PDB file of C-alpha atoms in Angstrom:
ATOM      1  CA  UNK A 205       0.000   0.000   0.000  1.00 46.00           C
ATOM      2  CA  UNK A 206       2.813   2.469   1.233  1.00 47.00           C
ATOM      3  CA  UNK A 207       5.023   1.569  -1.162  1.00 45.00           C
ATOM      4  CA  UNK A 208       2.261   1.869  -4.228  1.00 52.00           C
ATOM      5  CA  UNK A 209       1.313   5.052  -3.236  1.00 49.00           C
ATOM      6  CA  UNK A 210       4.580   6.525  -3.254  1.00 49.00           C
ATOM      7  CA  UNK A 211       5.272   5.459  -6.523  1.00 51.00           C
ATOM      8  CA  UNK A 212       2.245   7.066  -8.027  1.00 57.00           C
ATOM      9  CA  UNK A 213       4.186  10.673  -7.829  1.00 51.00           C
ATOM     10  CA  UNK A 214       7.349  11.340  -8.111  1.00 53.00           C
ATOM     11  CA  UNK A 215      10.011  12.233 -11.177  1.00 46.00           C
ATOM     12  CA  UNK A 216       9.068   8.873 -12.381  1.00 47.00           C
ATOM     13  CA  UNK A 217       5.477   8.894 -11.676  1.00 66.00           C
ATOM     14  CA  UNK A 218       3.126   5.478 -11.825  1.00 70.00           C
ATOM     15  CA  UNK A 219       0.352   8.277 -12.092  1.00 74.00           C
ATOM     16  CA  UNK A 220       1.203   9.844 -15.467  1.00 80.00           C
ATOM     17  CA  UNK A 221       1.120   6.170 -17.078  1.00 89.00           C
ATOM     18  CA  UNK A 222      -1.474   3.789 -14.910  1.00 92.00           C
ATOM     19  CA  UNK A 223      -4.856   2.948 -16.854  1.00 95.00           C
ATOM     20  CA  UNK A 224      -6.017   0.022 -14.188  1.00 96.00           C
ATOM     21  CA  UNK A 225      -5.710  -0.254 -10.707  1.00 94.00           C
ATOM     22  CA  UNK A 226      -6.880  -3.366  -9.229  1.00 93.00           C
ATOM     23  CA  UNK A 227      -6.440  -4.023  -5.405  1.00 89.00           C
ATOM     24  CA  UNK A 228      -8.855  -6.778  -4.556  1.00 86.00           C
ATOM     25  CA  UNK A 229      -8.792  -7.292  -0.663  1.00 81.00           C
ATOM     26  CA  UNK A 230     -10.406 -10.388   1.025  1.00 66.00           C
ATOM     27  CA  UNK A 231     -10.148 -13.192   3.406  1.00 56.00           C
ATOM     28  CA  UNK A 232      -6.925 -15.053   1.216  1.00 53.00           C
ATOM     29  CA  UNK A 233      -5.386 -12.069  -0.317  1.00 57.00           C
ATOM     30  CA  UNK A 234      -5.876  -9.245   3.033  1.00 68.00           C
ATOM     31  CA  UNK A 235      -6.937  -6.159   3.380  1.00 77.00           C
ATOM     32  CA  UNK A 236      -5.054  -2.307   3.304  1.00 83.00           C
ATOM     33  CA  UNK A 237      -4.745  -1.752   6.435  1.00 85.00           C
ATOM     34  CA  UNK A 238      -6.007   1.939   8.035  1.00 88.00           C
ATOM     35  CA  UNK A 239      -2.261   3.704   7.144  1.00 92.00           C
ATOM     36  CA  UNK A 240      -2.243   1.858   3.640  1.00 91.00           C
ATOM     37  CA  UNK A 241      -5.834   3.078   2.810  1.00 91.00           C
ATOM     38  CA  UNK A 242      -5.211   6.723   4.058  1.00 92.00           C
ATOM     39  CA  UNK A 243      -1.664   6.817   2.196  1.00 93.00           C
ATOM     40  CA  UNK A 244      -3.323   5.702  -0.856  1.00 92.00           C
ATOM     41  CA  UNK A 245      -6.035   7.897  -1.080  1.00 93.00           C
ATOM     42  CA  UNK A 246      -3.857  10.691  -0.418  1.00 94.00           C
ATOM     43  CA  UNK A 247      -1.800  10.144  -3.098  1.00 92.00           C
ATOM     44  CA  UNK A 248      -4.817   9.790  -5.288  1.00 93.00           C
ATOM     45  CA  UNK A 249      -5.557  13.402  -3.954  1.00 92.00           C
ATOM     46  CA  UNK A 250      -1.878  14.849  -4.643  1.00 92.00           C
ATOM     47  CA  UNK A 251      -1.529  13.456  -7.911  1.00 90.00           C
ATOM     48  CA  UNK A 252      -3.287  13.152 -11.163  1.00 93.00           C
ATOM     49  CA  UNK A 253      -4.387  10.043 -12.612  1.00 94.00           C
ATOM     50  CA  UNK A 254      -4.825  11.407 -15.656  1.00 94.00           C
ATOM     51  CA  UNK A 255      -5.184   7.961 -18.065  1.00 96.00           C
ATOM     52  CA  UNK A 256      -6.541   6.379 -14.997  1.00 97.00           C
ATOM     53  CA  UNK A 257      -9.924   3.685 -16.386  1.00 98.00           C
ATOM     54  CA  UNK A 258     -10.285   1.181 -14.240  1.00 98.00           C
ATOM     55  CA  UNK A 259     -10.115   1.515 -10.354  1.00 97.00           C
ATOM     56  CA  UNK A 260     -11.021  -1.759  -8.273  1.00 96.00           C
ATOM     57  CA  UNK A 261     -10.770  -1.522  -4.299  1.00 95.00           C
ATOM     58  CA  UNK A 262     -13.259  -3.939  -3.513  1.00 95.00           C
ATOM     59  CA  UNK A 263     -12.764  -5.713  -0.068  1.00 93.00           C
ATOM     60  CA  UNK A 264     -10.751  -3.981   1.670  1.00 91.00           C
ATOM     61  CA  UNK A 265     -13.186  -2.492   4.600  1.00 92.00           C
ATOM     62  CA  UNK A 266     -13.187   0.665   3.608  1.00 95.00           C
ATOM     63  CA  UNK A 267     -14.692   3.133   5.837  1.00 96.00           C
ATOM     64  CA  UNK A 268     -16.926   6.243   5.535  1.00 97.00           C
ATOM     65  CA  UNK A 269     -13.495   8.245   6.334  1.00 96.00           C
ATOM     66  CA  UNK A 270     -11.687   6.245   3.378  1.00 96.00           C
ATOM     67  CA  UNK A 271     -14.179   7.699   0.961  1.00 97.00           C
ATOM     68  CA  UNK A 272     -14.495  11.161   2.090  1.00 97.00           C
ATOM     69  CA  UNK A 273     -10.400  10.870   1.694  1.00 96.00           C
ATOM     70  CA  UNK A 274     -11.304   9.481  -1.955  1.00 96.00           C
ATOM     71  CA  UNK A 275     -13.930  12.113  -2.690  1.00 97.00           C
ATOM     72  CA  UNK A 276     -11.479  14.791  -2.589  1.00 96.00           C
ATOM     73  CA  UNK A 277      -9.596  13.426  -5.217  1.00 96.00           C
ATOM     74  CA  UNK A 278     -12.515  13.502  -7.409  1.00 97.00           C
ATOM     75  CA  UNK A 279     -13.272  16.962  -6.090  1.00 96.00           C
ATOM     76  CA  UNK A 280      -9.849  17.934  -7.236  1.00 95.00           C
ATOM     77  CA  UNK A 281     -10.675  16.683 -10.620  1.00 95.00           C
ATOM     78  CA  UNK A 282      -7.398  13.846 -10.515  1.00 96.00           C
ATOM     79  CA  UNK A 283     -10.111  11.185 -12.426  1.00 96.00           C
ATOM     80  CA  UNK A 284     -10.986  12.812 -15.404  1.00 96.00           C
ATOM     81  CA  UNK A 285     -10.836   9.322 -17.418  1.00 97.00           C
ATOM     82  CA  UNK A 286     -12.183   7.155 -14.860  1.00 98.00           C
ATOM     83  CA  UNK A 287     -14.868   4.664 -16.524  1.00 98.00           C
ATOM     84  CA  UNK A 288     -15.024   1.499 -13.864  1.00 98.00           C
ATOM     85  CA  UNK A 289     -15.363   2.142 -10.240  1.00 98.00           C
ATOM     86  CA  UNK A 290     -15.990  -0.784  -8.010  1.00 98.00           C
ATOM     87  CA  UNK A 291     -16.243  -0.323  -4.090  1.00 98.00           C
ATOM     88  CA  UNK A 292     -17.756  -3.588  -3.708  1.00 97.00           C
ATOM     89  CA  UNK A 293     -17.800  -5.721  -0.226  1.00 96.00           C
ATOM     90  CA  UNK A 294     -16.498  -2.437   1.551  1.00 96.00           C
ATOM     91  CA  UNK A 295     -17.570  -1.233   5.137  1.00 96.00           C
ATOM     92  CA  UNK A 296     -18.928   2.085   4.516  1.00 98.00           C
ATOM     93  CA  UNK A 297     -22.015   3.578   4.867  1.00 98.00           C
ATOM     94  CA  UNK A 298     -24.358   7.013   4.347  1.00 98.00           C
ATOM     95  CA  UNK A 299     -21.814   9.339   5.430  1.00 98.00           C
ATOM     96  CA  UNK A 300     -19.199   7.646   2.890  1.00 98.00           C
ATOM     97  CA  UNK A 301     -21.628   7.761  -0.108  1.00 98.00           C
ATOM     98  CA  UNK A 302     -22.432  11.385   0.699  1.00 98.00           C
ATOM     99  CA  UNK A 303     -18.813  12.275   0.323  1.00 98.00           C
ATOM    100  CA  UNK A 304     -18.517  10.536  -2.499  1.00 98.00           C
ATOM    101  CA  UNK A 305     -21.523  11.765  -4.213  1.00 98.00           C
ATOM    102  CA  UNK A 306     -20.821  15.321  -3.165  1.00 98.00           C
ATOM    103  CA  UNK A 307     -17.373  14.836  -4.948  1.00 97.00           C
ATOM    104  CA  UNK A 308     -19.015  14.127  -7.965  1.00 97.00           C
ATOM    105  CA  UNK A 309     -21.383  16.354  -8.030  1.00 96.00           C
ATOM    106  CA  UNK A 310     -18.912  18.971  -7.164  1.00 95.00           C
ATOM    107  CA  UNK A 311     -16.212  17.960 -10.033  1.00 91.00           C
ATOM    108  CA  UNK A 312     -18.277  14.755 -11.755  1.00 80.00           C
ATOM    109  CA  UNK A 313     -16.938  11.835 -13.009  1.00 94.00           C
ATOM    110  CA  UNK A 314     -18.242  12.530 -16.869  1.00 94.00           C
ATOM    111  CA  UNK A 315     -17.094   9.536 -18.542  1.00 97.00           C
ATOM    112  CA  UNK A 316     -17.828   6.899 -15.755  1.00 98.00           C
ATOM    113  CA  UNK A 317     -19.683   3.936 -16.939  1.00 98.00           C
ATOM    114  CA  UNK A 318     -19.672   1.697 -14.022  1.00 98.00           C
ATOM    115  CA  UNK A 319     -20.382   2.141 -10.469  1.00 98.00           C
ATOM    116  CA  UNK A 320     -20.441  -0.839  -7.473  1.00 98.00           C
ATOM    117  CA  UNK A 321     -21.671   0.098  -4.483  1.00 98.00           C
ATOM    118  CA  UNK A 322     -22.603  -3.527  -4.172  1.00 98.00           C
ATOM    119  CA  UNK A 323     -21.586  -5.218  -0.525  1.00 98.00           C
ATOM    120  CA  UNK A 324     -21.707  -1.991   1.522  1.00 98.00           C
ATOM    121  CA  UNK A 325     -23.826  -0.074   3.299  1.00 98.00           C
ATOM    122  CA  UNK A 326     -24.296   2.431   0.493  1.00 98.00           C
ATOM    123  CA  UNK A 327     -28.068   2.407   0.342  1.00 97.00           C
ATOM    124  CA  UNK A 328     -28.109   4.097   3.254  1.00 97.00           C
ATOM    125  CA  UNK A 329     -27.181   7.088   1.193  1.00 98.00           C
ATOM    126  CA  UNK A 330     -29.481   6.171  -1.886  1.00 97.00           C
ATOM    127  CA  UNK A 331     -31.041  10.051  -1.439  1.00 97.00           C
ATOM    128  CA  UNK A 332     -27.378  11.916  -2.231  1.00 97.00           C
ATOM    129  CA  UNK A 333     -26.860   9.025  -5.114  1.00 97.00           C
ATOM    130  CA  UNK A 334     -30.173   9.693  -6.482  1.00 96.00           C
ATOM    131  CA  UNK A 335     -29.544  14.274  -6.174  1.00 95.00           C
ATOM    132  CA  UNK A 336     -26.052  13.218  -7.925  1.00 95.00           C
ATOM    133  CA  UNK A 337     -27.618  11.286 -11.063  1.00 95.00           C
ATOM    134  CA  UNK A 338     -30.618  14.252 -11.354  1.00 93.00           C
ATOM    135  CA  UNK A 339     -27.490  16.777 -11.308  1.00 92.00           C
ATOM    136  CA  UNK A 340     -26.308  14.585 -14.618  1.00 91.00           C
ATOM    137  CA  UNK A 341     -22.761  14.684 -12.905  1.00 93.00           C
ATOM    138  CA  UNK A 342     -22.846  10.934 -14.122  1.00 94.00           C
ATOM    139  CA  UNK A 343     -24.175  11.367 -17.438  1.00 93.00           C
ATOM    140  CA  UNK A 344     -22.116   8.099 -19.109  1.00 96.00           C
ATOM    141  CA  UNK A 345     -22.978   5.370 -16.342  1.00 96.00           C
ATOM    142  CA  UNK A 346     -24.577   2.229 -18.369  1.00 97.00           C
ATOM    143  CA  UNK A 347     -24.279  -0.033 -14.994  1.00 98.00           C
ATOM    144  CA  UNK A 348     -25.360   0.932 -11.519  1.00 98.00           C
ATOM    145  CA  UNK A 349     -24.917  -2.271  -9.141  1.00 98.00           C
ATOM    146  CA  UNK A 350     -26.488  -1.844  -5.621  1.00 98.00           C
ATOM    147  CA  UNK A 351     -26.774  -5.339  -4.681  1.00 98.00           C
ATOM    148  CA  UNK A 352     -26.569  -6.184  -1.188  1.00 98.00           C
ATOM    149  CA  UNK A 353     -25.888  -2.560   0.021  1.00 98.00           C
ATOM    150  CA  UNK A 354     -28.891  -1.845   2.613  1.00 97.00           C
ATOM    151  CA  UNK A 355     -31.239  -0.314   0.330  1.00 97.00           C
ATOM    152  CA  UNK A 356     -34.276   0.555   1.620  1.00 96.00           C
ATOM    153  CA  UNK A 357     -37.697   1.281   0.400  1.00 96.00           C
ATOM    154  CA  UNK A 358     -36.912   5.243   1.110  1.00 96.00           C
ATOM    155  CA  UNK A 359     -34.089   4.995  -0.893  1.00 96.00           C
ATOM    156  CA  UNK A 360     -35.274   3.240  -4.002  1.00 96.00           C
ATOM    157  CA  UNK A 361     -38.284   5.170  -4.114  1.00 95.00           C
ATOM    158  CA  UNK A 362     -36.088   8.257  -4.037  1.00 94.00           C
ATOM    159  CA  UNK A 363     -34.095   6.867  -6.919  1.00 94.00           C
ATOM    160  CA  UNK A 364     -37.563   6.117  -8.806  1.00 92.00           C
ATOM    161  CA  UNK A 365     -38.556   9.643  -8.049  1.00 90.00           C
ATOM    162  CA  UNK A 366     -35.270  11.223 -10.665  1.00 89.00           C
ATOM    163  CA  UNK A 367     -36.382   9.307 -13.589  1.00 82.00           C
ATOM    164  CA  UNK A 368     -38.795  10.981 -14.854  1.00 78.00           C
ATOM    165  CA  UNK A 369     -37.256  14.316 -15.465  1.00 75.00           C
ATOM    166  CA  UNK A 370     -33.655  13.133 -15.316  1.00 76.00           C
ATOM    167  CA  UNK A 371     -32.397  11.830 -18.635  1.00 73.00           C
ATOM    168  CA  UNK A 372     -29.809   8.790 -18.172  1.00 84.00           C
ATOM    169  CA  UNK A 373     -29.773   7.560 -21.992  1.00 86.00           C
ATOM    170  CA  UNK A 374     -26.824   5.171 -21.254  1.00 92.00           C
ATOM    171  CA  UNK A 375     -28.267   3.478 -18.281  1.00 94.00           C
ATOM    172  CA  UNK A 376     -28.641  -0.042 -19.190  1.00 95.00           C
ATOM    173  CA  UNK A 377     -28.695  -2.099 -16.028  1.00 96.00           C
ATOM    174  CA  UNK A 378     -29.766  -1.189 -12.103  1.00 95.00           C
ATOM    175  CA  UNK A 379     -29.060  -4.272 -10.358  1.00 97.00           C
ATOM    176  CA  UNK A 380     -31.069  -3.929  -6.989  1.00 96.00           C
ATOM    177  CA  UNK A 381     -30.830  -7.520  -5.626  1.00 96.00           C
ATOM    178  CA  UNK A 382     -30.648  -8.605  -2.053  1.00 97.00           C
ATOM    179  CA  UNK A 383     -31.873  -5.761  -0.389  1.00 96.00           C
ATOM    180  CA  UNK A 384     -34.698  -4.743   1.915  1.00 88.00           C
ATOM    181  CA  UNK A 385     -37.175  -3.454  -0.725  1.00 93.00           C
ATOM    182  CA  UNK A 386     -40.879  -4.288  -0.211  1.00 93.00           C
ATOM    183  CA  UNK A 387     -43.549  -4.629  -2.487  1.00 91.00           C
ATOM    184  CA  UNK A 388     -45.000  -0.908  -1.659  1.00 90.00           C
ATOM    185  CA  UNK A 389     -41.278   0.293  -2.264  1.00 89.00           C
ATOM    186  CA  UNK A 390     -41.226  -2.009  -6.141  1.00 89.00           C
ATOM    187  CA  UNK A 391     -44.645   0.078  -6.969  1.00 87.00           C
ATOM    188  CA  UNK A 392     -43.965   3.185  -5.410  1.00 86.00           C
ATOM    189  CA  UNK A 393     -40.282   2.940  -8.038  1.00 85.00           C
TER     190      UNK A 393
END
């Protein structure tokens, strides 16, 4: 982790080159630990990822602190390529997927494609997700996976509520699986 994130600036920078990140965490490979995940998304906030695609942190227990850390890189507009962003089977919650939607409402992540949110608590902050697509600070994203992620009948019926004046003409799949959703919150979408 350290060591990564000190190579991504520099003379010789990892930044000014790196399409794809993948750091898949879990049970056989580990996780970043606190100091790894707050180096790392520092470094994402001092430097530029300018070519930057593909970013995959998925299992690593990130916390609600670990994205606000991450939404000031998007704030600072260090993204501008990202397409793939996958969070999933992290540990954070509403306050972390306020930050992060704040970041891209702030700045935007224009060409994103892809967003997992899938595994977390992120549901929780379905309202600031669903203010963030109406904003059309997202206006690229084909997949939206929520699976899993503590989404409640509030929240989906607050994501129902953008569609019809938001235009999203490259959303192809919502994946809503495995989450507390009744059948008032299905009609009320």
């Amino acid at each position: 982790g350290e060591v990564l994130a000190g190579s991504l600036h520099g003379p010789v920078s990892l930044a000014s080159c790196l399409h794809e990140l993948s750091l898949k965490g879990g049970e056989m490979s580990g996780h970043l630990g606190r100091e790894e995940r707050t180096a790392l998304f520092e470094s994402f906030r001092a430097s530029p990822l300018p070519l930057l695609t593909v970013l995959e942190l998925s299992g690593h227990q990130l916390k609600d602190a670990d994205m606000t850390l991450f939404s000031d890189a998007v704030k600072a507009g260090n993204l501008p390529l990202l397409k793939r962003l996958n969070f999933r089977q992290n540990d954070f919650g509403k306050a972390g997927t306020d930050a992060l939607m704040e970041g891209i409402r702030e700045k935007g992540l224009l060409v994103l494609k892809e967003l997992n949110l899938s595994s977390t608590q992120a549901g929780e902050g379905a309202e600031s997700l669903a203010q963030t697509l109406a904003a059309g600070k997202l206006p690229l994203l084909q997949r939206l996976v929520l699976v899993e992620c503590g989404l409640t009948d509030e929240g989906l019926i607050a994501l129902g509520g953008i569609f019809p004046q938001t235009n999203l003409p490259s959303l192809v799949s919502l994946q809503l699986s495995e989450n507390l959703i009744s059948p008032h919150g299905l009609r009320s979408f």
